[in-house]
Coordinates of C-alpha atoms in Angstrom, one line a residue:
M20 CA 10.4 -40.3 16.3
T21 CA 10.4 -37.6 19.0
S22 CA 13.6 -36.1 17.7
T23 CA 12.3 -36.1 14.1
T24 CA 9.2 -34.4 15.3
S25 CA 10.9 -31.8 17.0
T26 CA 13.3 -31.1 14.2
A27 CA 10.4 -30.9 11.9
A28 CA 8.7 -28.3 14.3
S29 CA 11.9 -26.2 14.6
S30 CA 12.3 -26.2 10.8
D31 CA 8.5 -25.0 10.5
R32 CA 9.1 -22.3 13.0
R33 CA 12.1 -21.1 11.2
A34 CA 10.2 -21.0 7.9
L35 CA 7.4 -18.9 9.5
T36 CA 9.8 -16.4 11.3
P37 CA 10.2 -13.2 9.1
S38 CA 13.9 -12.6 9.8
S39 CA 15.2 -11.9 6.3
A40 CA 16.6 -8.5 5.4
I41 CA 14.4 -8.4 2.2
P42 CA 11.7 -6.3 4.0
L43 CA 14.4 -3.8 5.1
A44 CA 15.5 -3.2 1.4
Y45 CA 12.1 -2.8 0.1
F46 CA 11.1 -0.4 3.1
A47 CA 14.3 1.7 2.6
F48 CA 13.6 2.1 -1.1
A49 CA 10.0 2.9 -0.5
H50 CA 10.8 5.6 2.0
A51 CA 13.4 7.1 -0.5
G52 CA 10.7 7.1 -3.2
L53 CA 8.1 9.0 -1.1
A54 CA 10.6 11.4 0.4
L55 CA 11.8 12.4 -3.1
A56 CA 8.3 12.9 -4.3
C57 CA 7.6 15.1 -1.3
L58 CA 10.8 17.0 -1.6
A59 CA 10.2 17.7 -5.4
L60 CA 6.7 19.4 -4.5
F61 CA 8.3 21.3 -1.6
V62 CA 11.1 22.7 -3.8
D63 CA 8.9 23.5 -6.8
P64 CA 5.2 23.7 -5.8
G65 CA 4.2 25.0 -9.1
L66 CA 5.4 21.7 -10.8
P67 CA 1.9 20.1 -11.0
G68 CA 0.4 22.9 -12.9
A69 CA -3.3 23.5 -13.4
Y70 CA -3.8 19.8 -14.6
F71 CA -1.9 16.6 -13.5
Y72 CA -1.7 14.8 -17.0
H73 CA 2.0 15.7 -17.8
P74 CA 5.2 13.7 -17.7
R75 CA 6.7 15.2 -14.5
M76 CA 3.6 15.0 -12.4
V77 CA 3.2 11.4 -13.7
A78 CA 6.7 10.8 -12.5
L79 CA 5.9 12.1 -8.9
V80 CA 2.6 10.0 -8.9
H81 CA 4.7 6.8 -9.7
L82 CA 7.1 7.5 -6.9
V83 CA 4.1 7.2 -4.7
T84 CA 2.3 4.3 -6.4
I85 CA 5.4 2.2 -7.4
A86 CA 8.2 3.1 -4.9
W87 CA 6.2 3.8 -1.8
L88 CA 3.0 1.7 -2.2
S89 CA 4.1 -1.3 -4.1
G90 CA 7.5 -1.3 -2.5
S91 CA 6.0 -1.3 1.0
I92 CA 3.5 -4.1 0.1
L93 CA 6.1 -6.4 -1.4
G94 CA 8.5 -5.7 1.7
A95 CA 5.5 -6.2 4.1
F96 CA 4.4 -9.4 2.4
Y97 CA 7.5 -11.1 3.5
I98 CA 6.4 -10.3 7.1
V99 CA 2.7 -10.7 6.9
A100 CA 2.7 -14.0 4.9
P101 CA 4.4 -16.2 7.5
L102 CA 2.9 -14.3 10.6
A103 CA -0.8 -13.7 9.5
L104 CA -1.4 -16.2 6.8
R105 CA 1.1 -18.9 7.9
V106 CA 2.6 -18.9 4.4
P107 CA 6.3 -19.4 4.5
M108 CA 8.4 -16.7 2.7
P109 CA 12.0 -17.5 3.2
A110 CA 14.2 -15.3 1.2
A111 CA 16.7 -16.7 -1.4
R112 CA 18.9 -15.5 -4.1
M113 CA 15.9 -15.1 -6.4
D114 CA 14.1 -12.7 -4.0
W115 CA 17.2 -10.5 -3.9
I116 CA 17.3 -10.5 -7.7
A117 CA 13.6 -9.6 -7.8
F118 CA 14.2 -6.8 -5.4
A119 CA 17.1 -5.5 -7.6
S120 CA 14.9 -5.8 -10.7
F121 CA 12.0 -3.8 -8.8
A122 CA 14.5 -1.0 -7.7
I123 CA 16.1 -0.6 -10.9
G124 CA 12.9 -0.9 -12.9
A125 CA 11.2 1.8 -10.6
T126 CA 14.1 4.1 -10.8
G127 CA 14.1 3.8 -14.7
M128 CA 10.2 4.2 -14.9
V129 CA 10.4 7.5 -13.0
T130 CA 13.4 8.9 -14.7
H131 CA 11.9 8.1 -18.1
F132 CA 8.6 9.7 -17.2
W133 CA 10.3 12.8 -15.9
I134 CA 12.1 13.3 -19.4
G135 CA 9.0 12.3 -21.3
E136 CA 10.6 9.2 -22.8
Y137 CA 7.8 6.6 -22.8
N138 CA 9.7 3.8 -24.7
G139 CA 12.3 3.7 -22.1
M140 CA 9.6 3.7 -19.3
A141 CA 7.9 0.6 -20.9
W142 CA 11.2 -1.3 -20.8
S143 CA 11.9 -0.3 -17.1
A144 CA 8.2 -1.2 -16.3
G145 CA 9.1 -4.8 -17.4
L146 CA 11.7 -5.2 -14.7
V147 CA 9.1 -4.1 -12.2
V148 CA 6.4 -6.5 -13.6
A149 CA 9.1 -9.4 -13.3
A150 CA 9.8 -8.6 -9.6
I151 CA 6.1 -8.4 -8.6
G152 CA 5.3 -11.5 -10.7
W153 CA 8.0 -13.4 -8.6
V154 CA 6.4 -12.6 -5.4
A155 CA 3.0 -13.2 -6.9
I156 CA 4.0 -16.8 -8.0
R157 CA 5.3 -17.4 -4.5
A158 CA 2.1 -16.2 -3.0
W159 CA -0.3 -18.0 -5.2
R160 CA 1.7 -21.2 -4.5
G161 CA 1.4 -20.8 -0.7
L162 CA -2.1 -19.4 -0.5
P163 CA -3.9 -22.9 -1.1
H164 CA -2.1 -24.1 2.1
A165 CA -2.5 -20.8 4.2
A166 CA -4.0 -21.1 7.6
A167 CA -6.1 -18.1 6.9
P168 CA -9.6 -18.5 5.7
W169 CA -9.9 -18.8 1.9
P170 CA -11.7 -15.5 1.6
I171 CA -8.6 -13.7 2.7
A172 CA -6.5 -15.6 0.4
L173 CA -8.9 -14.6 -2.4
H174 CA -8.4 -10.9 -1.6
V175 CA -4.5 -11.5 -1.8
A176 CA -4.6 -13.6 -4.9
L177 CA -6.9 -11.0 -6.7
A178 CA -4.5 -8.2 -5.7
F179 CA -1.6 -9.7 -7.2
F180 CA -3.6 -10.5 -10.3
N181 CA -4.8 -6.8 -10.6
I182 CA -1.4 -5.3 -10.2
L183 CA 0.0 -7.5 -13.0
A184 CA -3.0 -6.5 -15.2
A185 CA -2.4 -2.8 -14.3
A186 CA 1.3 -3.0 -15.1
T187 CA 0.7 -4.8 -18.4
L188 CA -1.9 -2.0 -19.3
G189 CA 0.6 0.7 -18.3
I190 CA 3.3 -0.9 -20.6
V191 CA 0.8 -0.9 -23.4
I192 CA 0.1 2.8 -22.8
G193 CA 3.7 3.6 -22.7
I194 CA 4.5 1.6 -26.1
A195 CA 1.5 3.3 -27.6
R196 CA 2.7 6.8 -26.7
S197 CA 6.0 6.1 -28.5
R198 CA 5.3 3.7 -31.3
W199 CA 1.6 3.5 -32.3
T200 CA -1.9 5.0 -31.4
L201 CA -4.5 3.4 -29.4
H202 CA -8.1 3.8 -30.6
V203 CA -9.2 4.9 -27.3
S204 CA -8.7 8.1 -25.3
P205 CA -5.2 8.2 -23.8
L206 CA -6.5 10.0 -20.7
A207 CA -9.3 7.4 -20.2
I208 CA -7.1 4.4 -20.4
T209 CA -4.7 6.1 -18.1
F210 CA -7.5 6.5 -15.6
A211 CA -8.4 2.9 -16.0
H212 CA -4.8 1.9 -15.3
A213 CA -4.6 4.2 -12.3
H214 CA -7.8 2.6 -10.7
L215 CA -6.7 -0.9 -11.6
A216 CA -3.5 -0.3 -9.6
A217 CA -4.9 1.8 -6.7
I218 CA -8.1 -0.1 -6.1
G219 CA -7.4 -3.5 -7.4
W220 CA -3.9 -3.7 -6.0
V221 CA -3.4 -1.7 -3.0
T222 CA -6.9 -1.4 -1.6
M223 CA -7.6 -5.1 -2.2
M224 CA -4.5 -6.1 -0.5
V225 CA -5.0 -3.8 2.3
V226 CA -8.7 -5.0 2.8
G227 CA -7.6 -8.6 2.7
L228 CA -4.6 -8.4 5.0
A229 CA -6.6 -6.1 7.4
Y230 CA -8.9 -8.9 8.3
R231 CA -5.9 -10.6 10.0
L232 CA -3.8 -7.6 11.0
I233 CA -6.3 -5.5 12.7
P234 CA -7.5 -8.1 15.1
M235 CA -3.7 -9.2 15.8
M236 CA -2.9 -5.5 16.7
V237 CA -6.1 -4.5 18.5
P238 CA -6.3 -7.4 19.7
A239 CA -9.7 -9.0 18.9
P240 CA -11.1 -12.3 17.6
M241 CA -10.3 -13.2 14.1
P242 CA -13.1 -12.7 11.7
A243 CA -14.1 -15.8 9.8
G244 CA -16.7 -17.3 7.4
R245 CA -17.6 -17.3 3.8
G246 CA -19.0 -13.6 4.2
L247 CA -15.6 -12.2 4.2
A248 CA -15.4 -13.0 0.5
L249 CA -18.1 -10.4 -0.1
S250 CA -15.8 -7.5 0.0
A251 CA -13.4 -9.1 -2.5
I252 CA -16.3 -10.0 -4.9
L253 CA -17.9 -6.5 -4.8
I254 CA -14.6 -4.6 -5.0
Q255 CA -13.5 -6.8 -8.0
L256 CA -16.9 -6.5 -9.7
G257 CA -17.1 -2.8 -9.2
L258 CA -13.4 -2.3 -10.3
T259 CA -14.2 -4.3 -13.5
I260 CA -17.1 -2.1 -14.3
V261 CA -15.1 1.1 -13.6
V262 CA -12.2 0.1 -15.7
V263 CA -14.2 -1.0 -18.7
T264 CA -16.5 2.1 -18.5
L265 CA -13.6 4.5 -18.1
V266 CA -12.2 3.1 -21.5
W267 CA -15.6 2.8 -23.3
P268 CA -17.7 5.3 -21.5
S269 CA -21.3 4.6 -20.4
A270 CA -23.8 5.2 -17.7
W271 CA -22.4 2.2 -15.8
L272 CA -19.5 4.0 -14.3
S273 CA -21.5 5.2 -11.3
V274 CA -22.8 1.6 -10.8
G275 CA -19.1 0.5 -10.6
A276 CA -18.2 3.2 -8.1
I277 CA -21.3 2.2 -5.9
T278 CA -20.3 -1.4 -6.0
I279 CA -16.8 -0.7 -4.9
A280 CA -18.2 1.5 -2.2
A281 CA -20.5 -1.5 -1.2
G282 CA -17.5 -3.8 -0.9
L283 CA -15.6 -1.4 1.3
L284 CA -18.7 -1.1 3.5
S285 CA -18.9 -4.8 3.8
F286 CA -15.3 -4.8 5.0
A287 CA -15.9 -2.1 7.5
L288 CA -18.8 -3.9 9.0
R289 CA -16.9 -7.1 9.4
I290 CA -14.2 -5.5 11.1
R291 CA -16.5 -3.5 13.4
Q292 CA -18.2 -6.9 14.5
A293 CA -14.7 -8.2 15.2
L294 CA -13.7 -5.2 17.3
A295 CA -16.8 -5.2 19.4
R296 CA -15.4 -8.3 21.1
R297 CA -12.0 -6.9 21.9
L298 CA -9.6 -9.0 23.9
P299 CA -7.5 -7.5 26.9
R300 CA -4.6 -5.3 25.6
P301 CA -1.1 -6.5 26.1
P302 CA 0.2 -4.7 29.1
A303 CA 3.6 -3.7 27.5
L304 CA 1.8 -1.8 24.6
P305 CA 1.9 2.1 25.0
R306 CA -1.3 3.3 26.3
R307 CA -1.8 5.8 23.4
D308 CA -1.4 3.9 20.0
W309 CA -0.7 6.8 17.5
S310 CA -0.1 4.3 14.6
T311 CA -3.7 2.9 15.1
W312 CA -5.0 6.4 15.1
Q313 CA -3.0 7.1 12.0
A314 CA -4.9 4.1 10.2
H315 CA -8.2 5.5 11.5
A316 CA -7.3 8.9 9.9
A317 CA -6.6 7.1 6.6
L318 CA -9.9 5.4 6.8
L319 CA -11.6 8.7 7.2
W320 CA -9.8 9.8 4.0
L321 CA -11.2 6.7 2.4
L322 CA -14.7 7.9 3.1
V323 CA -13.8 11.2 1.4
A324 CA -12.3 9.5 -1.6
V325 CA -15.4 7.2 -2.0
A326 CA -17.8 10.3 -1.8
L327 CA -15.7 12.2 -4.3
G328 CA -15.4 9.3 -6.6
I329 CA -19.2 8.7 -6.6
A330 CA -19.8 12.3 -7.2
L331 CA -17.4 12.5 -10.2
S332 CA -19.0 9.4 -11.7
V333 CA -22.5 10.6 -11.4
R334 CA -21.9 14.2 -12.5
K335 CA -19.7 14.2 -15.5
S336 CA -20.2 18.0 -16.3
N337 CA -19.2 20.1 -13.2
A338 CA -17.8 23.5 -13.1
H339 CA -15.4 22.4 -10.3
R340 CA -14.6 19.0 -11.9
V341 CA -10.8 19.6 -11.9
E342 CA -10.7 20.8 -8.4
L343 CA -12.7 17.8 -7.3
S344 CA -10.4 15.6 -9.3
W345 CA -7.5 17.0 -7.4
C346 CA -9.1 16.4 -4.0
Y347 CA -10.2 12.8 -5.0
G348 CA -6.6 12.0 -6.1
V349 CA -5.1 13.3 -3.0
A350 CA -7.6 11.8 -0.6
G351 CA -7.4 8.4 -2.2
L352 CA -3.7 8.2 -3.1
V353 CA -2.2 10.1 -0.3
G354 CA -4.7 10.4 2.6
F355 CA -5.9 6.9 2.4
L356 CA -3.4 4.5 0.6
A357 CA -0.2 6.2 1.4
Q358 CA -1.1 7.0 4.9
I359 CA -2.6 3.6 5.9
V360 CA 0.7 2.0 4.8
V361 CA 2.4 4.4 7.5
G362 CA -0.1 3.3 10.1
I363 CA 0.4 -0.4 9.4
Q364 CA 4.1 0.0 9.5
G365 CA 3.9 1.7 12.9
R366 CA 2.7 -1.7 14.3
L367 CA 4.4 -4.1 11.8
I368 CA 8.0 -2.8 11.8
P369 CA 8.3 -3.3 15.7
L370 CA 7.2 -6.9 15.3
Y371 CA 9.6 -7.5 12.4
A372 CA 12.5 -6.0 14.4
W373 CA 11.7 -8.2 17.3
Y374 CA 11.4 -11.3 15.0
R375 CA 14.9 -10.5 13.4
R376 CA 16.6 -10.1 16.8
F377 CA 14.8 -13.3 18.0
A378 CA 16.3 -15.3 14.9
A379 CA 19.6 -13.8 15.3
R380 CA 19.6 -15.2 18.9
S381 CA 18.7 -18.6 17.6
G382 CA 15.3 -18.5 19.1
T383 CA 16.3 -17.6 22.7
A384 CA 14.3 -15.3 24.8
L385 CA 14.7 -11.4 24.4
P386 CA 14.9 -9.0 27.3
R387 CA 12.0 -7.0 25.6
A388 CA 8.6 -8.0 24.3
A389 CA 7.6 -6.8 20.8
N390 CA 4.9 -4.6 22.4
E391 CA 7.5 -2.7 24.3
L392 CA 9.3 -1.3 21.3
P393 CA 6.9 1.2 19.9
S394 CA 7.6 4.9 20.8
P395 CA 4.6 7.2 21.3
A396 CA 6.6 10.3 20.8
F397 CA 7.9 9.1 17.4
A398 CA 4.5 7.8 16.4
R399 CA 2.7 10.9 17.6
A400 CA 5.1 13.1 15.5
I401 CA 4.6 11.1 12.4
F402 CA 0.7 11.2 12.8
L403 CA 0.6 15.0 13.3
S404 CA 2.7 15.5 10.3
W405 CA 0.3 13.6 8.1
L406 CA -2.7 14.9 9.9
A407 CA -1.8 18.5 8.8
G408 CA 0.0 17.6 5.5
V409 CA -2.7 15.8 3.7
P410 CA -5.4 18.5 3.7
A411 CA -2.9 21.2 3.1
L412 CA -1.6 19.3 0.0
A413 CA -5.3 18.7 -1.1
M414 CA -6.3 22.3 -0.9
G415 CA -3.1 23.7 -2.4
L416 CA -3.4 21.4 -5.4
A417 CA -7.2 22.1 -5.9
G418 CA -6.8 25.8 -5.6
Q419 CA -3.3 26.0 -7.2
Y420 CA -2.0 27.7 -3.9
H421 CA 1.7 27.1 -4.1
L422 CA 2.3 27.9 -0.5
L423 CA -0.2 25.5 0.6
I424 CA 1.4 22.9 -1.7
A425 CA 4.8 23.6 -0.3
I426 CA 3.6 23.4 3.4
G427 CA 1.8 20.1 2.8
A428 CA 4.6 18.5 0.9
G429 CA 7.1 19.8 3.5
L430 CA 4.9 18.3 6.4
L431 CA 4.6 14.9 4.6
F432 CA 8.4 14.9 4.0
C433 CA 8.9 15.4 7.6
G434 CA 6.6 12.7 8.4
V435 CA 8.4 10.2 6.1
A436 CA 11.8 11.2 7.3
T437 CA 10.7 10.9 10.9
N438 CA 9.2 7.4 10.0
A439 CA 12.6 6.3 8.6
V440 CA 14.3 7.5 11.7
Y441 CA 11.7 5.6 13.8
A442 CA 12.3 2.4 12.0
A443 CA 16.0 2.7 12.7
Y444 CA 15.2 3.5 16.4
L445 CA 13.1 0.4 16.5
F446 CA 15.8 -1.9 15.2
R447 CA 18.3 -0.4 17.5
K448 CA 16.0 -0.8 20.5
A449 CA 15.3 -4.5 19.5
G450 CA 19.1 -5.1 19.5
G451 CA 20.4 -4.8 16.1
V452 CA 19.3 -5.3 12.5

């Protein structure tokens, strides 16, 4: 009986050890996508033009949303699900097939956007949907048995639902552009698709997982209770109102924006309560945690994006609406979403590198603790690149200042490249990949 129990415990431990190379594959593809978007703007800062709704700018946006954000989330889920949610995510052949489908589909989408061929974009998007759908099915199966509180599982389940809904809507838009006409404004339905993906997918997932990741990294007690569900309910309700009122305009748009803001405020208050009871810091952790500072900077950009979003929803006629829209897009998509992924990776990748090495040594002790791996020098360089790059890009795009666009894009490219080198350094320091 003792031997059987020990074997079962060992099997459970292996299932909850994120040692697969799948996250590496997703992260590598994500870095390549974001670096390419930044490089394109650096080389041709006039590419965005006076307005963003044209094929080549849409291609660059999808390098950020699909390649960087979705690729990073899918890769991170294979790490976070077993560690933070206690949901096993062992990688098998189908997971690698799903990754190949994602990479091929995302590349096809961006390529077809670039050349303005929407029919090919729609078929490529089908491959991306299939990949995300596979991970979603695995998540939905495991979440009912997760050790995390059910409100956190609710955030994750809704996030996967929203990205599949956003992707389906995107495919409909692509087919409609090439074969038939929708009886609604193409720009309005595109905005609805963008908000469904950015808020419903990335923001919802970040909020849900942050309830577990932030206390793990600070460290602090894990928040619990039914009240955690309030952020999911308010964000989802507000998002539904925003999506519907973007497609069929009404005065309820501002109500939806304020409801989303209330959901984010609920999340912030819950996290603040948890952080008020901090636990002693691990002694091996570097004294200045620049990755956490980067997450804080991202949250400041979230405040800017929320304020601009509410302003745009309340005042539809504004002499500076185009400039505000550029700032809103950069603040939300780059300043908050793209940057918070960088901040989270700064703490998540060292842990992942440690676990991969731990599994390679068949569970024997490692000479270094996971908290000894982060490098303040690398993390500081990445933080400073984003700190200067995001406002430069926002001001450049809003005012059509090509020099500022190039500076912002160049700084962000340096930050992404440094982040990739930093990841390689962490794996080498942990003792291999």
